[in-house]
Coordinates of C-alpha atoms in Angstrom, one line a residue:
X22 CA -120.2 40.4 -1.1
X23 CA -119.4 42.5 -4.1
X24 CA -117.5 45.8 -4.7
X25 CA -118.4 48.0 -7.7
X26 CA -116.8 51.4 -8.4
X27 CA -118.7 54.1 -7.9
X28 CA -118.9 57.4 -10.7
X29 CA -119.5 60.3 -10.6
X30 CA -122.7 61.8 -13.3
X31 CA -123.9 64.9 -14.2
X32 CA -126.8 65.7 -13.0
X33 CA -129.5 68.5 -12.0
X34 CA -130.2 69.0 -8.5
X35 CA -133.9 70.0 -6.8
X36 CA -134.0 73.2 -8.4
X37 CA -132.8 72.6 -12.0
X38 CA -128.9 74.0 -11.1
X39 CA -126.0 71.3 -12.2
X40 CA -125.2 68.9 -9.5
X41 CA -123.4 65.7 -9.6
X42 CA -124.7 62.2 -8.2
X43 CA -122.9 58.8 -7.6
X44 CA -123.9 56.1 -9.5
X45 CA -122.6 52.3 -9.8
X46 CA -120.3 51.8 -12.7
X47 CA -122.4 48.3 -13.6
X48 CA -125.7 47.1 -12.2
X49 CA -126.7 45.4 -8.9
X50 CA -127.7 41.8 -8.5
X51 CA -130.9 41.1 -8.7
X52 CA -130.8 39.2 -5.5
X53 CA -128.6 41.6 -3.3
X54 CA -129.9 42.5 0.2
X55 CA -128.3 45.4 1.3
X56 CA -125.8 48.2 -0.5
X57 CA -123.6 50.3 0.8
X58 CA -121.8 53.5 -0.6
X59 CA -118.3 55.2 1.1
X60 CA -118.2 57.1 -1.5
X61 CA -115.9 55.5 -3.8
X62 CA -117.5 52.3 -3.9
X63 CA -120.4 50.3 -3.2
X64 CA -120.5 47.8 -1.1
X65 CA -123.0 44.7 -2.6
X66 CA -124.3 42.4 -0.6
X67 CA -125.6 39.0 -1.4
X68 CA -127.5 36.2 -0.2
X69 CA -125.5 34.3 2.5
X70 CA -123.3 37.5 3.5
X71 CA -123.5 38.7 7.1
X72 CA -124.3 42.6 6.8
X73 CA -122.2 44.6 9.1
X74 CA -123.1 45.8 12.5
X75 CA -124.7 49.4 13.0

């Protein structure tokens, strides 16, 4: 399991208005499984990680 920071982008929304999205400040693995955002940062996992319960 990996942590990346998550930033915040400009960005335009559904109907052309400014918006902002959250996007990882490097790439994913190619070989990650599962991601998960709190809203600061995302949560990588990997190969051989057990994924949290639901």
């Amino acid at each position: 399991m990996i942590e990346i920071p998550a930033i915040i982008k400009p960005s335009l929304d559904d109907n052309g208005e400014p918006s902002t999205i959250l996007v990882p400040q490097s790439q994913f693995p190619d070989d990650c499984i599962a991601v998960i955002c709190d809203g600061t940062t995302f949560t990588v996992y990997l190969p051989g990680d057990t994924l949290p319960a639901q």
